[in-house]
């Protein structure tokens, strides 16, 4: 009944081609994992179109995810993207542990456990490999070291271990903003992003959680469309009817006013071609 959750990738080489990477030699090092995560965030968008636009059931079997994302040039959310990356890392000989987590965005209450993550073990330590959270999130492996700070693509993050085995990932701000604030003797308020529980989750645990995310009216995924992708020097996104492109030369924001414009943006910036 749930065997497809545990199946191997149908074609790992095609997955590596999708990422624009050669299969790394085992054992993988942190630099290898960093390259994989960055390529994944750039090449495969985070999106909820099946949930919000088409009201389709989300299938979590590895063959289904491979067909949708790698063959069909689509994206997905955490239960899809992190599951597929988990299968790729296992195929590459990496020790992985699926785990569950929650958003830490300030909503005035503790957000329910509705996130699927990955903790990997390499020769030099344990890391979070995250490609299925909408952002902000590092474009590299996140070390599981209490108090560690890391800078990734101009953004600074901190890792904190909290009671109960919860690892919190905190966004501290851009490196430029933090440096400017330090010169002025000021501080920048950090923003908690997400937390992962340092305990193994059964893959079947993801089925009811994903079902809630993809069907419940209170789920943010059913309320408005979300598409985002990292670029080599910034990011692009569509949230509700707002298109945003961030690049070194500045930030472009515009309202998407028609279905034709929406489809054109999906194809140009995310590589997604919707059926007619």
Tab-separated table of C-alpha atoms in Angstrom:
chain	number	residue	atom	x	y	z
A	1	UNK	CA	0.000	0.000	0.000
A	2	UNK	CA	2.837	2.410	0.826
A	3	UNK	CA	5.718	0.629	-0.912
A	4	UNK	CA	6.065	3.422	-3.487
A	5	UNK	CA	7.241	5.802	-0.754
A	6	UNK	CA	10.368	3.673	-0.328
A	7	UNK	CA	11.147	2.874	-3.971
A	8	UNK	CA	14.422	3.872	-5.595
A	9	UNK	CA	14.698	6.566	-8.228
A	10	UNK	CA	13.710	5.375	-11.704
A	11	UNK	CA	16.674	7.171	-13.301
A	12	UNK	CA	19.229	8.902	-11.057
A	13	UNK	CA	21.321	10.027	-14.045
A	14	UNK	CA	18.399	11.987	-15.439
A	15	UNK	CA	17.987	13.670	-12.046
A	16	UNK	CA	21.676	14.714	-12.081
A	17	UNK	CA	21.189	16.065	-15.617
A	18	UNK	CA	18.188	18.071	-14.403
A	19	UNK	CA	20.417	19.646	-11.737
A	20	UNK	CA	23.170	20.351	-14.266
A	21	UNK	CA	25.626	18.328	-12.165
A	22	UNK	CA	27.787	15.272	-12.588
A	23	UNK	CA	27.220	12.514	-10.086
A	24	UNK	CA	29.752	13.153	-7.275
A	25	UNK	CA	32.109	10.445	-6.179
A	26	UNK	CA	31.415	8.752	-2.860
A	27	UNK	CA	31.788	9.576	-0.089
A	28	UNK	CA	30.172	12.959	-0.514
A	29	UNK	CA	31.716	15.954	1.256
A	30	UNK	CA	29.985	19.111	2.449
A	31	UNK	CA	31.077	20.988	-0.695
A	32	UNK	CA	29.270	18.363	-2.776
A	33	UNK	CA	26.120	18.728	-0.684
A	34	UNK	CA	26.296	22.520	-0.968
A	35	UNK	CA	26.443	22.291	-4.774
A	36	UNK	CA	23.508	19.877	-4.873
A	37	UNK	CA	21.305	22.066	-2.667
A	38	UNK	CA	22.087	25.251	-4.591
A	39	UNK	CA	21.490	23.579	-7.958
A	40	UNK	CA	18.223	22.087	-6.709
A	41	UNK	CA	16.937	25.454	-5.495
A	42	UNK	CA	17.890	27.031	-8.834
A	43	UNK	CA	16.658	24.307	-11.185
A	44	UNK	CA	13.498	23.010	-9.471
A	45	UNK	CA	10.954	25.558	-8.215
A	46	UNK	CA	8.982	25.477	-4.999
A	47	UNK	CA	5.330	25.609	-6.087
A	48	UNK	CA	1.794	24.579	-5.151
A	49	UNK	CA	0.004	24.710	-8.512
A	50	UNK	CA	-1.474	21.211	-8.263
A	51	UNK	CA	-3.002	22.168	-4.914
A	52	UNK	CA	-4.142	25.731	-5.560
A	53	UNK	CA	-4.826	25.921	-9.289
A	54	UNK	CA	-5.768	22.373	-10.296
A	55	UNK	CA	-6.991	20.786	-7.024
A	56	UNK	CA	-5.171	17.558	-7.797
A	57	UNK	CA	-4.179	14.988	-5.180
A	58	UNK	CA	-0.497	15.036	-4.250
A	59	UNK	CA	1.131	11.645	-4.767
A	60	UNK	CA	4.227	11.033	-2.631
A	61	UNK	CA	5.514	7.831	-4.218
A	62	UNK	CA	9.031	8.236	-5.595
A	63	UNK	CA	8.053	7.148	-9.156
A	64	UNK	CA	5.172	9.668	-9.152
A	65	UNK	CA	7.403	12.475	-7.876
A	66	UNK	CA	10.072	11.654	-10.435
A	67	UNK	CA	7.543	11.697	-13.263
A	68	UNK	CA	6.028	15.007	-12.159
A	69	UNK	CA	9.165	16.928	-11.247
A	70	UNK	CA	12.056	15.522	-13.270
A	71	UNK	CA	10.233	14.295	-16.388
A	72	UNK	CA	7.391	16.831	-16.291
A	73	UNK	CA	9.543	19.882	-15.441
A	74	UNK	CA	7.469	20.882	-12.461
A	75	UNK	CA	8.205	21.718	-8.855
A	76	UNK	CA	6.466	20.974	-5.589
A	77	UNK	CA	6.409	21.615	-1.869
A	78	UNK	CA	8.367	20.056	0.991
A	79	UNK	CA	6.687	16.645	0.978
A	80	UNK	CA	7.612	16.341	-2.691
A	81	UNK	CA	10.934	18.153	-3.138
A	82	UNK	CA	12.653	16.966	0.033
A	83	UNK	CA	11.402	13.414	-0.552
A	84	UNK	CA	12.899	13.353	-4.042
A	85	UNK	CA	16.203	14.856	-2.872
A	86	UNK	CA	16.298	12.298	-0.055
A	87	UNK	CA	16.044	9.501	-2.641
A	88	UNK	CA	18.821	11.068	-4.736
A	89	UNK	CA	21.161	11.402	-1.754
A	90	UNK	CA	20.526	7.819	-0.724
A	91	UNK	CA	21.295	6.709	-4.276
A	92	UNK	CA	24.593	8.615	-3.977
A	93	UNK	CA	25.477	6.682	-0.814
A	94	UNK	CA	24.581	9.369	1.740
A	95	UNK	CA	23.101	8.449	5.123
A	96	UNK	CA	19.841	10.375	5.439
A	97	UNK	CA	17.146	10.700	8.080
A	98	UNK	CA	13.689	11.967	7.139
A	99	UNK	CA	12.296	14.196	9.862
A	100	UNK	CA	9.385	16.503	10.565
A	101	UNK	CA	9.273	20.175	11.375
A	102	UNK	CA	7.245	23.338	11.534
A	103	UNK	CA	7.313	26.912	10.346
A	104	UNK	CA	8.478	29.457	12.911
A	105	UNK	CA	6.829	32.452	11.268
A	106	UNK	CA	5.149	34.652	13.863
A	107	UNK	CA	1.417	34.040	13.603
A	108	UNK	CA	0.643	34.504	17.275
A	109	UNK	CA	0.532	30.755	17.926
A	110	UNK	CA	2.721	27.671	17.563
A	111	UNK	CA	2.411	26.486	13.985
A	112	UNK	CA	1.518	22.777	13.605
A	113	UNK	CA	4.020	20.193	12.384
A	114	UNK	CA	3.519	20.421	8.621
A	115	UNK	CA	7.043	20.272	7.196
A	116	UNK	CA	9.105	17.343	5.913
A	117	UNK	CA	12.877	17.755	6.198
A	118	UNK	CA	16.106	15.824	5.760
A	119	UNK	CA	19.042	15.445	8.127
A	120	UNK	CA	22.143	13.934	6.517
A	121	UNK	CA	25.292	12.530	8.057
A	122	UNK	CA	28.616	13.189	6.331
A	123	UNK	CA	32.139	12.417	7.439
A	124	UNK	CA	32.534	15.739	9.230
A	125	UNK	CA	29.131	16.068	10.860
A	126	UNK	CA	25.374	16.247	10.480
A	127	UNK	CA	23.518	18.748	8.317
A	128	UNK	CA	20.055	19.853	7.234
A	129	UNK	CA	19.598	19.543	3.462
A	130	UNK	CA	16.649	21.828	2.663
A	131	UNK	CA	15.153	22.346	-0.799
A	132	UNK	CA	11.440	22.338	0.044
A	133	UNK	CA	10.889	25.406	2.216
A	134	UNK	CA	9.635	28.543	0.506
A	135	UNK	CA	12.263	30.787	2.072
A	136	UNK	CA	14.289	32.420	3.251
A	137	UNK	CA	16.577	29.418	3.576
A	138	UNK	CA	20.310	28.884	3.018
A	139	UNK	CA	21.536	27.824	-0.418
A	140	UNK	CA	23.799	25.273	1.253
A	141	UNK	CA	23.889	22.555	3.894
A	142	UNK	CA	22.993	23.762	7.391
A	143	UNK	CA	25.326	22.431	10.118
A	144	UNK	CA	23.657	20.966	13.180
A	145	UNK	CA	25.852	22.831	15.622
A	146	UNK	CA	24.212	24.866	18.356
A	147	UNK	CA	24.982	28.562	17.865
A	148	UNK	CA	26.558	28.116	14.435
A	149	UNK	CA	26.272	31.051	12.038
A	150	UNK	CA	26.630	30.719	8.297
A	151	UNK	CA	26.617	33.125	5.399
A	152	UNK	CA	25.026	31.901	2.183
A	153	UNK	CA	24.703	33.992	-0.970
A	154	UNK	CA	24.838	37.215	1.033
A	155	UNK	CA	22.366	36.048	3.697
A	156	UNK	CA	23.301	35.193	7.282
A	157	UNK	CA	21.609	32.431	9.279
A	158	UNK	CA	22.015	31.054	12.800
A	159	UNK	CA	21.263	27.554	14.100
A	160	UNK	CA	19.959	26.991	17.630
A	161	UNK	CA	19.209	23.784	19.517
A	162	UNK	CA	16.085	24.115	21.669
A	163	UNK	CA	14.471	21.822	24.232
A	164	UNK	CA	13.118	18.526	22.989
A	165	UNK	CA	15.643	18.144	20.184
A	166	UNK	CA	14.292	20.964	18.007
A	167	UNK	CA	16.786	22.647	15.707
A	168	UNK	CA	15.757	26.220	14.875
A	169	UNK	CA	16.982	27.966	11.731
A	170	UNK	CA	17.040	31.749	12.188
A	171	UNK	CA	17.439	34.356	9.459
A	172	UNK	CA	19.672	37.152	10.750
A	173	UNK	CA	19.518	39.415	7.676
A	174	UNK	CA	21.691	40.187	4.703
A	175	UNK	CA	25.402	40.442	5.346
A	176	UNK	CA	25.409	43.996	3.990
A	177	UNK	CA	22.559	45.086	6.253
A	178	UNK	CA	24.190	43.513	9.307
A	179	UNK	CA	27.539	45.188	8.557
A	180	UNK	CA	25.891	48.593	8.104
A	181	UNK	CA	23.969	48.186	11.359
A	182	UNK	CA	27.135	47.203	13.204
A	183	UNK	CA	28.893	50.352	11.972
A	184	UNK	CA	26.022	52.428	13.337
A	185	UNK	CA	26.036	50.526	16.628
A	186	UNK	CA	22.596	49.113	15.920
A	187	UNK	CA	21.171	45.602	15.864
A	188	UNK	CA	18.965	43.831	13.343
A	189	UNK	CA	16.108	41.754	14.723
A	190	UNK	CA	16.444	38.121	13.606
A	191	UNK	CA	13.555	36.236	12.007
A	192	UNK	CA	12.894	32.608	12.996
A	193	UNK	CA	12.305	30.572	9.834
A	194	UNK	CA	11.661	26.884	10.538
A	195	UNK	CA	12.452	24.138	13.029
A	196	UNK	CA	13.212	20.434	12.569
A	197	UNK	CA	12.821	17.735	15.186
A	198	UNK	CA	15.984	15.652	15.499
A	199	UNK	CA	14.196	12.297	15.368
A	200	UNK	CA	13.495	9.916	12.489
A	201	UNK	CA	10.056	10.058	10.894
A	202	UNK	CA	8.399	7.199	9.074
A	203	UNK	CA	7.659	8.151	5.475
A	204	UNK	CA	4.047	7.167	6.050
A	205	UNK	CA	3.841	9.983	8.615
A	206	UNK	CA	4.020	12.403	5.684
A	207	UNK	CA	0.818	11.160	4.051
A	208	UNK	CA	-1.756	12.718	6.452
A	209	UNK	CA	0.348	15.865	6.859
A	210	UNK	CA	0.592	16.392	3.112
A	211	UNK	CA	-3.108	15.645	2.753
A	212	UNK	CA	-3.916	18.410	5.239
A	213	UNK	CA	-1.602	20.854	3.450
A	214	UNK	CA	-3.119	20.068	0.058
A	215	UNK	CA	-6.829	19.970	0.978
A	216	UNK	CA	-7.695	21.818	4.187
A	217	UNK	CA	-9.172	25.313	3.734
A	218	UNK	CA	-6.970	26.663	6.542
A	219	UNK	CA	-3.801	25.503	4.771
A	220	UNK	CA	-1.870	28.341	3.156
A	221	UNK	CA	-1.247	26.093	0.151
A	222	UNK	CA	-4.955	25.956	-0.711
A	223	UNK	CA	-5.463	29.695	-0.293
A	224	UNK	CA	-3.121	31.229	-2.856
A	225	UNK	CA	-0.599	30.203	-5.481
A	226	UNK	CA	3.069	30.225	-4.609
A	227	UNK	CA	5.928	29.729	-7.056
A	228	UNK	CA	9.529	30.638	-6.305
A	229	UNK	CA	12.972	29.735	-7.511
A	230	UNK	CA	16.469	30.798	-6.614
A	231	UNK	CA	18.598	32.239	-9.408
A	232	UNK	CA	22.352	32.477	-9.692
A	233	UNK	CA	22.257	36.017	-8.294
A	234	UNK	CA	18.822	36.443	-6.700
A	235	UNK	CA	15.364	34.929	-6.914
A	236	UNK	CA	12.047	35.052	-8.754
A	237	UNK	CA	8.578	34.425	-7.350
A	238	UNK	CA	4.858	34.618	-7.948
A	239	UNK	CA	2.721	34.960	-4.817
A	240	UNK	CA	-1.006	35.397	-5.388
A	241	UNK	CA	-0.955	37.830	-8.324
A	242	UNK	CA	2.408	39.471	-7.556
A	243	UNK	CA	5.493	38.712	-9.640
A	244	UNK	CA	8.814	39.637	-8.011
A	245	UNK	CA	12.304	39.375	-9.444
A	246	UNK	CA	15.317	40.180	-7.257
A	247	UNK	CA	18.677	40.725	-8.951
A	248	UNK	CA	21.871	42.679	-8.178
A	249	UNK	CA	20.566	45.644	-10.148
A	250	UNK	CA	17.415	45.864	-8.065
A	251	UNK	CA	13.961	44.483	-7.375
A	252	UNK	CA	11.141	44.329	-9.914
A	253	UNK	CA	7.557	43.932	-8.724
A	254	UNK	CA	4.454	43.854	-10.864
A	255	UNK	CA	0.877	42.626	-10.734
A	256	UNK	CA	-0.036	39.732	-13.007
A	257	UNK	CA	-3.218	40.838	-14.723
A	258	UNK	CA	-4.138	37.970	-17.038
A	259	UNK	CA	-3.956	34.197	-17.386
A	260	UNK	CA	-1.826	34.572	-20.525
A	261	UNK	CA	0.696	36.716	-18.651
A	262	UNK	CA	0.752	34.228	-15.789
A	263	UNK	CA	1.439	31.300	-18.114
A	264	UNK	CA	4.154	33.247	-19.926
A	265	UNK	CA	5.904	34.067	-16.633
A	266	UNK	CA	5.749	30.440	-15.514
A	267	UNK	CA	7.383	29.308	-18.733
A	268	UNK	CA	10.020	32.050	-18.931
A	269	UNK	CA	11.167	32.148	-15.306
A	270	UNK	CA	10.273	28.726	-13.901
A	271	UNK	CA	10.365	26.425	-16.916
A	272	UNK	CA	6.773	25.325	-16.250
A	273	UNK	CA	4.525	24.848	-19.268
A	274	UNK	CA	0.913	24.350	-18.221
A	275	UNK	CA	-1.447	22.272	-20.350
A	276	UNK	CA	-3.847	24.238	-22.521
